[in-house]
Tab-separated table of C-alpha atoms and ligand atoms in Angstrom:
chain	number	residue	atom	x	y	z
A	79	MET	CA	-104.020	-139.955	0.421
A	80	GLU	CA	-106.443	-142.843	0.547
A	81	GLN	CA	-105.115	-146.388	-0.376
A	82	TYR	CA	-106.726	-149.798	-0.804
A	83	ILE	CA	-105.126	-152.523	1.440
A	84	ILE	CA	-105.843	-156.059	0.258
A	85	LYS	CA	-105.171	-159.668	1.666
A	86	GLY	CA	-105.192	-162.035	-1.217
A	87	GLY	CA	-106.103	-165.584	-1.552
A	88	ASN	CA	-109.886	-165.757	-1.440
A	89	PRO	CA	-111.723	-166.880	-4.394
A	90	LEU	CA	-114.387	-164.321	-5.253
A	91	VAL	CA	-117.811	-165.804	-4.972
A	92	GLY	CA	-121.313	-164.531	-5.429
A	93	GLU	CA	-123.472	-161.965	-7.248
A	94	VAL	CA	-122.591	-158.268	-7.878
A	95	GLU	CA	-124.911	-155.582	-9.199
A	96	ILE	CA	-123.582	-153.521	-12.071
A	97	GLY	CA	-124.104	-149.714	-12.250
A	98	GLY	CA	-124.751	-147.438	-15.119
A	99	ALA	CA	-122.110	-146.918	-17.752
A	100	LYS	CA	-119.925	-144.064	-16.745
A	101	ASN	CA	-118.889	-143.207	-20.554
A	102	ALA	CA	-122.489	-143.194	-21.564
A	103	ALA	CA	-123.498	-141.030	-18.628
A	104	LEU	CA	-120.804	-138.433	-19.210
A	105	ALA	CA	-122.080	-137.738	-22.803
A	106	ILE	CA	-125.788	-138.057	-21.885
A	107	LEU	CA	-125.474	-135.459	-19.105
A	108	ALA	CA	-123.879	-133.118	-21.624
A	109	ALA	CA	-126.607	-133.763	-24.109
A	110	ALA	CA	-129.349	-133.281	-21.478
A	111	ILE	CA	-128.686	-129.428	-21.648
A	112	MET	CA	-129.692	-129.313	-25.346
A	113	THR	CA	-133.341	-128.780	-24.276
A	114	ASN	CA	-135.053	-126.105	-22.346
A	115	GLU	CA	-137.412	-128.734	-20.895
A	116	THR	CA	-136.461	-131.007	-17.936
A	117	VAL	CA	-134.816	-134.267	-18.487
A	118	HIS	CA	-134.985	-137.105	-15.889
A	119	ILE	CA	-132.070	-139.541	-16.053
A	120	GLU	CA	-131.792	-142.774	-14.118
A	121	ASN	CA	-129.222	-145.630	-13.466
A	122	LEU	CA	-126.524	-142.801	-13.277
A	123	PRO	CA	-123.231	-144.301	-11.669
A	124	ASP	CA	-122.434	-142.447	-8.454
A	125	VAL	CA	-118.683	-141.860	-9.502
A	126	ASN	CA	-116.427	-138.913	-9.264
A	127	ASP	CA	-116.350	-138.261	-13.006
A	128	VAL	CA	-120.167	-138.079	-13.130
A	129	ASN	CA	-120.256	-135.792	-10.124
A	130	VAL	CA	-117.789	-133.346	-11.650
A	131	MET	CA	-119.754	-133.366	-15.032
A	132	LEU	CA	-122.849	-132.325	-12.969
A	133	GLU	CA	-120.857	-129.504	-11.394
A	134	ALA	CA	-119.682	-128.326	-14.766
A	135	ILE	CA	-123.258	-128.365	-16.120
A	136	SER	CA	-124.567	-126.542	-13.064
A	137	GLY	CA	-121.527	-124.090	-13.417
A	138	ILE	CA	-122.865	-122.686	-16.746
A	139	GLY	CA	-126.283	-122.124	-15.254
A	140	ALA	CA	-128.240	-125.297	-15.938
A	141	MET	CA	-130.726	-126.355	-13.210
A	142	VAL	CA	-129.350	-129.767	-11.700
A	143	GLN	CA	-131.400	-131.654	-9.123
A	144	ARG	CA	-130.009	-134.744	-7.748
A	145	ILE	CA	-132.955	-136.969	-6.830
A	146	ASP	CA	-130.804	-139.746	-5.401
A	147	ARG	CA	-127.411	-141.259	-5.843
A	148	HIS	CA	-128.471	-142.744	-9.222
A	149	THR	CA	-131.102	-140.131	-10.424
A	150	VAL	CA	-130.856	-136.595	-11.607
A	151	LYS	CA	-133.044	-134.058	-13.094
A	152	ILE	CA	-131.478	-131.411	-15.538
A	153	ASN	CA	-133.030	-128.243	-17.210
A	154	GLY	CA	-130.794	-126.460	-19.660
A	155	GLY	CA	-133.225	-123.542	-20.011
A	156	THR	CA	-131.374	-121.389	-17.686
A	157	ILE	CA	-128.003	-121.699	-19.118
A	158	ARG	CA	-126.246	-118.109	-19.320
A	159	ASP	CA	-122.688	-119.188	-19.962
A	160	PHE	CA	-121.231	-120.981	-22.712
A	161	ASN	CA	-117.668	-121.181	-21.397
A	162	ILE	CA	-116.273	-124.342	-19.706
A	163	GLU	CA	-113.471	-123.582	-17.397
A	164	TYR	CA	-110.063	-125.502	-17.391
A	165	ASP	CA	-110.919	-126.713	-13.828
A	166	TYR	CA	-113.545	-128.994	-15.217
A	167	ILE	CA	-111.659	-130.161	-18.179
A	168	LYS	CA	-108.620	-130.881	-15.924
A	169	LYS	CA	-110.719	-133.041	-13.784
A	170	ILE	CA	-112.487	-134.754	-16.625
A	171	ARG	CA	-111.700	-134.642	-20.338
A	172	ALA	CA	-115.286	-135.585	-21.123
A	173	SER	CA	-116.433	-132.113	-20.132
A	174	TYR	CA	-115.376	-131.555	-23.749
A	175	TYR	CA	-118.821	-133.027	-24.673
A	176	LEU	CA	-120.425	-129.718	-23.681
A	177	LEU	CA	-118.559	-128.374	-26.976
A	178	GLY	CA	-120.926	-130.362	-29.091
A	179	ALA	CA	-123.934	-129.730	-26.896
A	180	LEU	CA	-123.529	-126.014	-26.612
A	181	LEU	CA	-122.553	-125.636	-30.325
A	182	GLY	CA	-125.633	-127.558	-31.380
A	183	LYS	CA	-128.099	-125.731	-29.162
A	184	TYR	CA	-126.592	-122.050	-29.058
A	185	ARG	CA	-124.217	-122.179	-32.028
A	186	ARG	CA	-121.513	-121.062	-29.565
A	187	ALA	CA	-119.211	-122.765	-27.127
A	188	GLU	CA	-115.794	-122.146	-25.514
A	189	VAL	CA	-114.175	-124.988	-23.695
A	190	ALA	CA	-110.520	-125.311	-22.347
A	191	LEU	CA	-108.293	-127.613	-24.385
A	192	PRO	CA	-108.059	-131.025	-22.599
A	193	GLY	CA	-104.476	-132.107	-21.853
A	194	GLY	CA	-103.167	-135.599	-22.422
A	195	CYS	CA	-103.525	-138.093	-19.685
A	196	ASN	CA	-101.825	-141.209	-18.257
A	197	ILE	CA	-102.795	-143.460	-21.209
A	198	GLY	CA	-101.678	-141.205	-24.066
A	199	SER	CA	-101.737	-137.776	-25.761
A	200	ARG	CA	-105.405	-138.182	-26.828
A	201	PRO	CA	-105.799	-135.364	-29.462
A	202	ILE	CA	-109.154	-133.989	-30.337
A	203	ASP	CA	-108.508	-133.093	-33.974
A	204	GLN	CA	-111.424	-135.319	-35.210
A	205	HIS	CA	-113.868	-133.565	-32.951
A	206	LEU	CA	-112.713	-130.133	-34.479
A	207	LYS	CA	-112.675	-131.622	-38.083
A	208	GLY	CA	-116.406	-132.566	-37.438
A	209	PHE	CA	-117.512	-129.150	-35.948
A	210	ARG	CA	-115.626	-127.339	-39.003
A	211	ALA	CA	-117.358	-129.786	-41.492
A	212	LEU	CA	-120.706	-128.567	-39.938
A	213	GLY	CA	-119.943	-124.975	-40.668
A	214	ALA	CA	-118.564	-123.947	-37.357
A	215	ASP	CA	-115.479	-121.424	-36.960
A	216	VAL	CA	-113.182	-123.276	-34.554
A	217	ASP	CA	-110.134	-121.614	-33.145
A	218	ILE	CA	-107.658	-122.426	-30.479
A	219	GLU	CA	-106.966	-119.299	-28.375
A	220	HIS	CA	-105.029	-119.113	-25.117
A	221	GLY	CA	-105.620	-122.811	-24.463
A	222	LYS	CA	-109.373	-122.627	-25.125
A	223	ILE	CA	-111.417	-124.044	-28.053
A	224	VAL	CA	-113.618	-121.324	-29.291
A	225	ALA	CA	-116.328	-122.583	-31.581
A	226	GLU	CA	-119.117	-120.691	-33.149
A	227	ALA	CA	-121.346	-120.754	-36.241
A	228	GLU	CA	-123.831	-118.416	-37.886
A	229	ASN	CA	-125.591	-121.565	-38.821
A	230	LEU	CA	-124.848	-125.346	-38.643
A	231	ARG	CA	-125.556	-127.235	-41.719
A	232	GLY	CA	-125.584	-130.902	-42.411
A	233	THR	CA	-122.478	-132.519	-43.968
A	234	HIS	CA	-121.012	-135.707	-45.277
A	235	LEU	CA	-118.041	-136.525	-42.949
A	236	TYR	CA	-115.465	-139.285	-42.927
A	237	PHE	CA	-113.552	-139.710	-39.634
A	238	ASP	CA	-109.807	-140.364	-40.242
A	239	VAL	CA	-109.781	-142.241	-36.789
A	240	VAL	CA	-112.387	-144.438	-35.069
A	241	SER	CA	-113.040	-142.147	-32.122
A	242	VAL	CA	-115.800	-142.611	-29.436
A	243	GLY	CA	-115.557	-138.998	-28.276
A	244	ALA	CA	-115.416	-137.401	-31.686
A	245	THR	CA	-118.441	-139.554	-32.879
A	246	ILE	CA	-120.406	-138.598	-29.947
A	247	ASN	CA	-119.364	-134.889	-29.783
A	248	VAL	CA	-120.172	-134.186	-33.486
A	249	MET	CA	-123.359	-136.284	-33.377
A	250	MET	CA	-124.609	-133.938	-30.562
A	251	ALA	CA	-123.866	-130.833	-32.680
A	252	ALA	CA	-125.348	-132.317	-35.848
A	253	ALA	CA	-128.574	-133.393	-34.115
A	254	MET	CA	-129.560	-129.622	-34.121
A	255	ALA	CA	-127.888	-128.580	-37.396
A	256	ASP	CA	-129.938	-127.889	-40.539
A	257	GLY	CA	-130.441	-130.668	-42.946
A	258	LEU	CA	-128.758	-134.111	-43.297
A	259	THR	CA	-125.346	-135.198	-41.740
A	260	ILE	CA	-123.834	-138.435	-42.734
A	261	MET	CA	-120.916	-139.480	-40.494
A	262	GLU	CA	-118.713	-142.466	-41.632
A	263	ASN	CA	-116.024	-144.439	-39.909
A	264	VAL	CA	-117.759	-143.866	-36.672
A	265	ALA	CA	-117.238	-145.650	-33.224
A	266	LYS	CA	-119.899	-148.195	-32.579
A	267	GLU	CA	-119.468	-148.708	-28.788
A	268	PRO	CA	-122.691	-149.420	-26.749
A	269	HIS	CA	-122.467	-145.962	-25.192
A	270	VAL	CA	-122.324	-144.271	-28.643
A	271	VAL	CA	-125.661	-146.067	-29.225
A	272	ASP	CA	-126.996	-145.057	-25.806
A	273	VAL	CA	-126.268	-141.329	-26.500
A	274	ALA	CA	-128.124	-141.591	-29.968
A	275	ASN	CA	-131.087	-143.269	-28.323
A	276	PHE	CA	-131.128	-140.618	-25.547
A	277	LEU	CA	-131.096	-137.840	-28.103
A	278	ASN	CA	-133.885	-139.562	-30.200
A	279	SER	CA	-135.836	-139.884	-26.935
A	280	MET	CA	-135.498	-136.014	-26.841
A	281	GLY	CA	-136.799	-135.690	-30.460
A	282	ALA	CA	-133.623	-135.949	-32.430
A	283	ASN	CA	-133.561	-137.948	-35.640
A	284	ILE	CA	-130.455	-140.179	-35.560
A	285	ARG	CA	-130.240	-143.447	-37.473
A	286	GLY	CA	-127.507	-146.049	-37.683
A	287	ALA	CA	-125.662	-145.667	-34.374
A	288	GLY	CA	-123.767	-148.857	-33.723
A	289	THR	CA	-123.069	-149.297	-37.434
A	290	ASP	CA	-120.408	-147.878	-39.721
A	291	VAL	CA	-122.587	-144.978	-40.827
A	292	ILE	CA	-124.722	-142.582	-38.833
A	293	ARG	CA	-127.333	-140.496	-40.536
A	294	ILE	CA	-128.623	-137.480	-38.671
A	295	ARG	CA	-131.437	-135.120	-39.738
A	296	GLY	CA	-131.155	-131.889	-37.753
A	297	VAL	CA	-134.044	-130.743	-35.674
A	298	LYS	CA	-134.850	-127.123	-34.530
A	299	THR	CA	-135.704	-128.009	-30.871
A	300	LEU	CA	-135.339	-130.909	-28.479
A	301	HIS	CA	-137.770	-131.872	-25.750
A	302	LYS	CA	-138.022	-133.257	-22.247
A	303	SER	CA	-137.184	-137.017	-21.725
A	304	GLU	CA	-136.972	-139.712	-19.097
A	305	TYR	CA	-134.063	-142.039	-19.653
A	306	SER	CA	-132.095	-144.805	-18.051
A	307	ILE	CA	-128.432	-145.343	-18.712
A	308	ILE	CA	-127.219	-148.619	-20.094
A	309	PRO	CA	-125.263	-150.964	-17.715
A	310	ASP	CA	-121.440	-150.436	-17.521
A	311	GLN	CA	-119.949	-153.261	-19.577
A	312	ILE	CA	-116.340	-152.277	-18.427
A	313	GLU	CA	-117.299	-152.413	-14.666
A	314	ALA	CA	-118.943	-155.782	-15.528
A	315	GLY	CA	-115.811	-157.034	-17.293
A	316	THR	CA	-113.673	-155.959	-14.419
A	317	PHE	CA	-115.538	-158.170	-11.951
A	318	MET	CA	-115.583	-161.057	-14.525
A	319	PHE	CA	-111.747	-161.022	-14.666
A	320	ALA	CA	-111.599	-160.664	-10.860
A	321	ALA	CA	-113.494	-164.049	-10.823
A	322	ALA	CA	-111.092	-165.500	-13.285
A	323	ALA	CA	-107.894	-164.345	-11.585
A	324	THR	CA	-109.045	-165.497	-8.137
A	325	LYS	CA	-110.454	-168.893	-9.218
A	326	GLY	CA	-113.762	-167.650	-8.320
A	327	ASP	CA	-117.429	-167.950	-9.230
A	328	VAL	CA	-119.187	-164.502	-9.893
A	329	THR	CA	-122.361	-163.681	-11.456
A	330	VAL	CA	-122.595	-159.922	-12.765
A	331	MET	CA	-126.193	-158.782	-12.554
A	332	ASN	CA	-128.064	-156.178	-14.483
A	333	VAL	CA	-125.808	-156.395	-17.650
A	334	ILE	CA	-126.447	-156.681	-21.405
A	335	PRO	CA	-124.546	-159.765	-22.327
A	336	LYS	CA	-124.238	-158.840	-26.011
A	337	HIS	CA	-122.038	-155.927	-24.839
A	338	LEU	CA	-119.717	-158.257	-23.257
A	339	ASP	CA	-119.113	-160.724	-26.265
A	340	ALA	CA	-115.400	-159.850	-26.806
A	341	THR	CA	-114.857	-160.120	-23.035
A	342	ILE	CA	-116.556	-163.541	-22.652
A	343	SER	CA	-114.879	-164.882	-25.771
A	344	LYS	CA	-111.382	-164.278	-24.141
A	345	LEU	CA	-112.520	-165.655	-20.784
A	346	ILE	CA	-113.660	-168.950	-22.433
A	347	ASP	CA	-110.262	-168.972	-24.380
A	348	MET	CA	-108.444	-168.828	-21.047
A	349	GLY	CA	-110.458	-171.755	-19.693
A	350	CYS	CA	-113.336	-170.153	-17.779
A	351	GLU	CA	-116.878	-171.506	-17.802
A	352	VAL	CA	-119.249	-168.692	-18.771
A	353	GLU	CA	-123.033	-168.918	-18.548
A	354	GLU	CA	-125.114	-166.066	-20.118
A	355	PHE	CA	-128.688	-165.222	-18.876
A	356	ASP	CA	-131.046	-162.540	-19.940
A	357	ASP	CA	-129.543	-159.664	-17.899
A	358	ALA	CA	-126.636	-161.563	-16.069
A	359	VAL	CA	-123.399	-163.393	-16.889
A	360	ARG	CA	-121.706	-166.021	-14.601
A	361	VAL	CA	-117.973	-166.709	-14.744
A	362	VAL	CA	-116.495	-169.613	-13.114
A	363	SER	CA	-112.800	-170.402	-13.013
A	364	LYS	CA	-111.624	-173.634	-11.591
A	365	GLY	CA	-108.097	-174.652	-12.572
A	366	ARG	CA	-105.208	-172.508	-13.779
A	367	LEU	CA	-106.086	-170.157	-16.640
A	368	ARG	CA	-104.692	-170.639	-20.121
A	369	SER	CA	-102.564	-168.220	-22.008
A	370	THR	CA	-104.009	-166.466	-25.104
A	371	GLN	CA	-103.365	-163.443	-27.461
A	372	VAL	CA	-105.436	-160.368	-27.443
A	373	LYS	CA	-105.369	-157.150	-29.439
A	374	THR	CA	-107.413	-154.216	-28.333
A	375	LEU	CA	-109.769	-152.767	-31.107
A	376	PRO	CA	-112.659	-150.362	-31.385
A	377	TYR	CA	-115.936	-152.041	-30.591
A	378	PRO	CA	-117.084	-154.897	-31.272
A	379	GLY	CA	-113.310	-155.823	-30.946
A	380	TYR	CA	-111.754	-156.398	-27.454
A	381	PRO	CA	-112.003	-153.232	-25.517
A	382	THR	CA	-108.995	-151.183	-24.589
A	383	ASP	CA	-110.575	-150.326	-21.168
A	384	MET	CA	-110.525	-153.996	-20.534
A	385	GLN	CA	-106.781	-154.333	-21.304
A	386	PRO	CA	-105.206	-154.225	-17.937
A	387	GLN	CA	-107.790	-156.502	-16.423
A	388	ILE	CA	-106.911	-159.293	-18.929
A	389	GLY	CA	-103.213	-158.524	-18.503
A	390	VAL	CA	-103.385	-159.315	-14.779
A	391	ALA	CA	-105.266	-162.578	-15.537
A	392	LEU	CA	-102.751	-163.533	-18.330
A	393	ALA	CA	-99.756	-162.870	-16.043
A	394	LEU	CA	-101.104	-165.788	-13.847
A	395	ALA	CA	-102.066	-168.004	-16.751
A	396	LYS	CA	-100.105	-171.167	-17.919
A	397	GLY	CA	-97.955	-170.259	-20.827
A	398	THR	CA	-96.947	-167.236	-22.887
A	399	SER	CA	-99.508	-164.615	-23.910
A	400	THR	CA	-99.232	-161.387	-25.967
A	401	ILE	CA	-101.255	-158.296	-25.682
A	402	THR	CA	-101.339	-155.582	-28.405
A	403	GLU	CA	-102.645	-152.285	-27.402
A	404	SER	CA	-103.849	-150.706	-30.710
A	405	ILE	CA	-105.743	-147.782	-29.259
A	406	PHE	CA	-103.594	-145.834	-26.822
A	407	GLU	CA	-99.865	-145.375	-26.873
A	408	ASN	CA	-99.165	-145.588	-23.197
A	409	ARG	CA	-101.399	-148.205	-21.545
A	410	PHE	CA	-98.880	-150.593	-20.306
A	411	LYS	CA	-97.521	-148.664	-17.222
A	412	TYR	CA	-99.419	-151.082	-14.881
A	413	LEU	CA	-97.166	-153.939	-16.070
A	414	ASP	CA	-94.217	-152.368	-14.289
A	415	GLU	CA	-96.296	-152.309	-11.001
A	416	LEU	CA	-97.306	-155.997	-11.673
A	417	ALA	CA	-93.622	-157.003	-12.165
A	418	ARG	CA	-93.232	-155.887	-8.572
A	419	MET	CA	-95.734	-158.489	-7.551
A	420	GLY	CA	-93.870	-161.225	-9.410
A	421	ALA	CA	-95.237	-161.021	-12.988
A	422	VAL	CA	-92.713	-161.605	-15.911
A	423	ILE	CA	-93.542	-159.327	-18.712
A	424	LYS	CA	-91.549	-157.781	-21.597
A	425	VAL	CA	-92.992	-154.658	-23.261
A	426	GLU	CA	-92.036	-153.669	-26.829
A	427	GLY	CA	-93.763	-150.634	-28.291
A	428	ASN	CA	-97.467	-151.409	-28.259
A	429	SER	CA	-97.061	-155.047	-27.531
A	430	ALA	CA	-96.425	-156.991	-24.271
A	431	THR	CA	-95.296	-160.471	-23.937
A	432	ILE	CA	-96.374	-162.182	-20.711
A	433	GLU	CA	-94.831	-165.478	-19.231
A	434	GLY	CA	-97.476	-166.696	-16.770
A	435	VAL	CA	-96.440	-167.321	-13.216
A	436	GLU	CA	-98.060	-169.581	-10.696
A	437	ARG	CA	-98.769	-166.797	-8.146
A	438	PHE	CA	-98.242	-163.023	-7.305
A	439	SER	CA	-96.851	-161.944	-4.029
A	440	GLY	CA	-98.462	-158.943	-2.388
A	441	ALA	CA	-96.554	-155.592	-2.618
A	442	ARG	CA	-97.190	-151.834	-2.449
A	443	VAL	CA	-98.187	-150.618	-5.921
A	444	SER	CA	-99.500	-147.410	-7.450
A	445	ALA	CA	-102.596	-147.052	-9.752
A	446	PRO	CA	-101.410	-145.288	-12.895
A	447	ASP	CA	-104.951	-144.863	-14.255
A	448	LEU	CA	-108.523	-145.884	-13.753
A	449	ARG	CA	-108.650	-149.231	-15.236
A	450	ALA	CA	-105.029	-150.180	-14.361
A	451	GLY	CA	-105.823	-149.158	-10.750
A	452	ALA	CA	-108.900	-151.598	-10.678
A	453	ALA	CA	-106.664	-154.354	-12.399
A	454	LEU	CA	-103.978	-153.988	-9.670
A	455	CYS	CA	-106.702	-154.609	-7.091
A	456	ILE	CA	-107.527	-157.852	-8.919
A	457	ALA	CA	-103.869	-158.757	-8.742
A	458	GLY	CA	-103.740	-158.090	-5.064
A	459	LEU	CA	-106.871	-160.265	-4.594
A	460	ALA	CA	-105.119	-163.032	-6.394
A	461	ALA	CA	-101.768	-162.469	-4.630
A	462	ASP	CA	-100.203	-164.200	-1.507
A	463	GLY	CA	-100.019	-161.807	1.386
A	464	ILE	CA	-100.850	-158.108	1.602
A	465	THR	CA	-100.976	-155.606	-1.217
A	466	ILE	CA	-101.356	-151.803	-0.966
A	467	VAL	CA	-102.650	-149.798	-3.959
A	468	ASP	CA	-101.895	-146.069	-3.790
A	469	ASP	CA	-103.590	-143.385	-5.758
A	470	ILE	CA	-106.976	-144.925	-5.601
A	471	VAL	CA	-108.672	-141.546	-6.517
A	472	TYR	CA	-108.227	-142.880	-10.107
A	473	ILE	CA	-110.363	-145.833	-9.356
A	474	GLN	CA	-113.062	-143.865	-7.586
A	475	ARG	CA	-113.536	-141.799	-10.848
A	476	GLY	CA	-115.174	-144.747	-12.525
A	477	TYR	CA	-116.097	-147.509	-10.023
A	478	GLU	CA	-118.924	-147.024	-7.513
A	479	ARG	CA	-118.391	-148.630	-4.090
A	480	PHE	CA	-115.507	-150.818	-5.649
A	481	GLU	CA	-114.110	-152.220	-2.413
A	482	GLU	CA	-117.643	-152.708	-0.879
A	483	LYS	CA	-118.714	-154.701	-4.001
A	484	LEU	CA	-115.362	-156.712	-3.771
A	485	ARG	CA	-115.985	-157.416	-0.099
A	486	SER	CA	-119.550	-158.600	-0.812
A	487	LEU	CA	-117.828	-161.288	-2.937
A	488	GLY	CA	-115.443	-162.262	-0.259
A	489	GLY	CA	-112.585	-160.177	-1.239
A	490	ILE	CA	-110.488	-158.973	1.853
A	491	ILE	CA	-110.104	-155.184	0.928
A	492	GLU	CA	-110.323	-151.899	2.855
A	493	LYS	CA	-110.098	-148.288	2.054
A	494	VAL	CA	-107.268	-146.804	4.447
A	495	SER	CA	-105.605	-143.432	4.697
A	496	SER	CA	-103.046	-143.793	7.518
A	497	GLU	CA	-100.151	-146.138	8.640
A	498	LYS	CA	-102.302	-146.719	11.925
A	499	GLU	CA	-105.272	-148.084	9.774
A	500	ILE	CA	-102.803	-150.159	7.713
A	501	GLN	CA	-101.472	-151.816	11.087
A	502	LYS	CA	-104.923	-152.442	12.247
A	503	PHE	CA	-105.937	-154.238	9.172
A	504	LYS	CA	-102.796	-156.232	9.178
A	505	LEU	CA	-103.671	-157.302	12.919
A	506	LYS	CA	-107.241	-158.011	11.959
A	507	VAL	CA	-106.558	-160.385	9.088
A	508	GLY	CA	-103.551	-161.982	10.551
B	183	LIG	C1	-113.392	-142.939	-24.802
B	183	LIG	O1	-112.244	-142.125	-24.626
B	183	LIG	C2	-113.497	-143.375	-23.216
B	183	LIG	N1	-113.665	-142.240	-22.423
B	183	LIG	C3	-112.214	-144.200	-22.768
B	183	LIG	O2	-112.372	-144.735	-21.568
B	183	LIG	C4	-112.055	-145.335	-23.823
B	183	LIG	O3	-110.676	-145.872	-23.506
B	183	LIG	C5	-111.895	-144.766	-25.289
B	183	LIG	O4	-113.095	-144.141	-25.609
B	183	LIG	C6	-111.813	-145.857	-26.369
B	183	LIG	O5	-112.907	-146.861	-26.159
B	183	LIG	C7	-114.903	-141.700	-22.268
B	183	LIG	O6	-115.888	-142.266	-23.030
B	183	LIG	C8	-115.092	-140.685	-21.347
B	183	LIG	P1	-111.285	-142.046	-28.575
B	183	LIG	P2	-112.068	-141.085	-26.060
B	183	LIG	O7	-111.620	-140.839	-29.004
B	183	LIG	O8	-113.284	-140.772	-26.669
B	183	LIG	C9	-107.436	-141.182	-31.272
B	183	LIG	C10	-112.032	-144.981	-19.286
B	183	LIG	O9	-111.287	-145.799	-18.787
B	183	LIG	N2	-108.085	-139.928	-31.460
B	183	LIG	O10	-112.241	-143.374	-28.954
B	183	LIG	O11	-111.164	-140.047	-25.629
B	183	LIG	C11	-106.954	-141.342	-29.707
B	183	LIG	O12	-105.690	-140.751	-29.529
B	183	LIG	C12	-111.643	-144.265	-20.486
B	183	LIG	O13	-113.291	-145.012	-19.177
B	183	LIG	C13	-107.471	-139.045	-32.310
B	183	LIG	O14	-106.476	-139.317	-32.952
B	183	LIG	O15	-111.258	-142.124	-27.011
B	183	LIG	C14	-106.936	-142.825	-29.433
B	183	LIG	O16	-105.702	-143.253	-29.927
B	183	LIG	C15	-110.060	-144.391	-20.694
B	183	LIG	N3	-108.127	-137.920	-32.582
B	183	LIG	C16	-108.014	-143.283	-30.401
B	183	LIG	O17	-108.336	-142.235	-31.398
B	183	LIG	C17	-109.230	-137.530	-31.933
B	183	LIG	O18	-109.906	-136.389	-32.284
B	183	LIG	C18	-109.325	-143.657	-29.732
B	183	LIG	O19	-109.682	-142.559	-28.921
B	183	LIG	C19	-109.901	-138.352	-31.114
B	183	LIG	C20	-109.264	-139.536	-30.813
């Protein structure tokens, strides 16, 4: 099992290139099969989740041609199977985006029910509510969602919960329904907008993505497109908090600063200097960070995917901070790992109270999920001594060349997979 081994204490300094947004890419790859013409997608992040999604698409018969690490051509004209096996869903929940894509294009789809995951139960009732509102029959049979429709017709839908996945999934099906669909109480994340822009580049007619109401006039066919995925604001925010926690000076390149507003606002609250450029943001952290309060909310609020990262930084800040996690019911597990490095935290329900400490001491910790794993690496980079992070397969799902990018900023971190390599690292770093 691969691990990261880290020697803490070096401030992170320099520039780091941010890749394409994983959570936009997963949905856009699903939407790409909705045309029988060839779609050319660039700025794809080369991460495990994206590679599994490409396997799922190819698995149902679509043509998938990887041009390079970050570019792919897809043609959905050769799809013969509308059934997404449990194997793919087990690896990545987001393969459920093929439900909306297949239902929209073929009026039929069978996708294994996704399970929960480490951050919560993650129901999909709003997805199914949306498909049914469009006129589809949706049944759960033997662990599978079976959706089919004589015809899909436009509807006026109000989501009970603001859901990124449901907004995107239903938007895809509605893009090829008959007539006008109005969706309210929708998610407004940048990647929702990116999927809408991508569908429109294929000839869809979607207006209002990024606002509270999305209007979709269904079309009969979608056509070819050349598209580039937006930068990943969560990858960017992760490196920004790595700068804050290690008293560094890091510039994240190829980002859309507007997407980082909530993250930038918290970094400034905590005493960092932040400079915004057209497509870059610089974070400088000199003295000890200040405590603050944060509550995760749907965009444009503070992102839940940035909660572990700010948690690590606040655990080193001067004073008492609180984090309220309003999106998922089980996203504080990393705090137990952080306590093993010296953090002082009390969790009650969906709220954590953090008494900042001067320093962490390196320890062996385990990554409970993708973003928490990245946050524990930040803790190791800020800690005294050696930290080993287990279960880094989670991190590799969503961060491309994570340890290489951290090393390029002066972080002392390596991927290891044996006791021998651990000893070698320890001898090397002294
Ligand atoms: C997406 O998950 C992201 N994943 C998550 O990122 C992210 O944390 C989340 O949005 C929130 O921003 C992808 O895009 C692949 P939701 P998603 O539906 O769509 C409840 C990462 O680290 N809900 O917006 O599953 C749900 O339980 C991952 O990259 C329902 O009740 O999130 C949660 O409490 C982790 N019924 C809330 O809504 C539903 O039908 C928000 O979930 C759907 C969701």
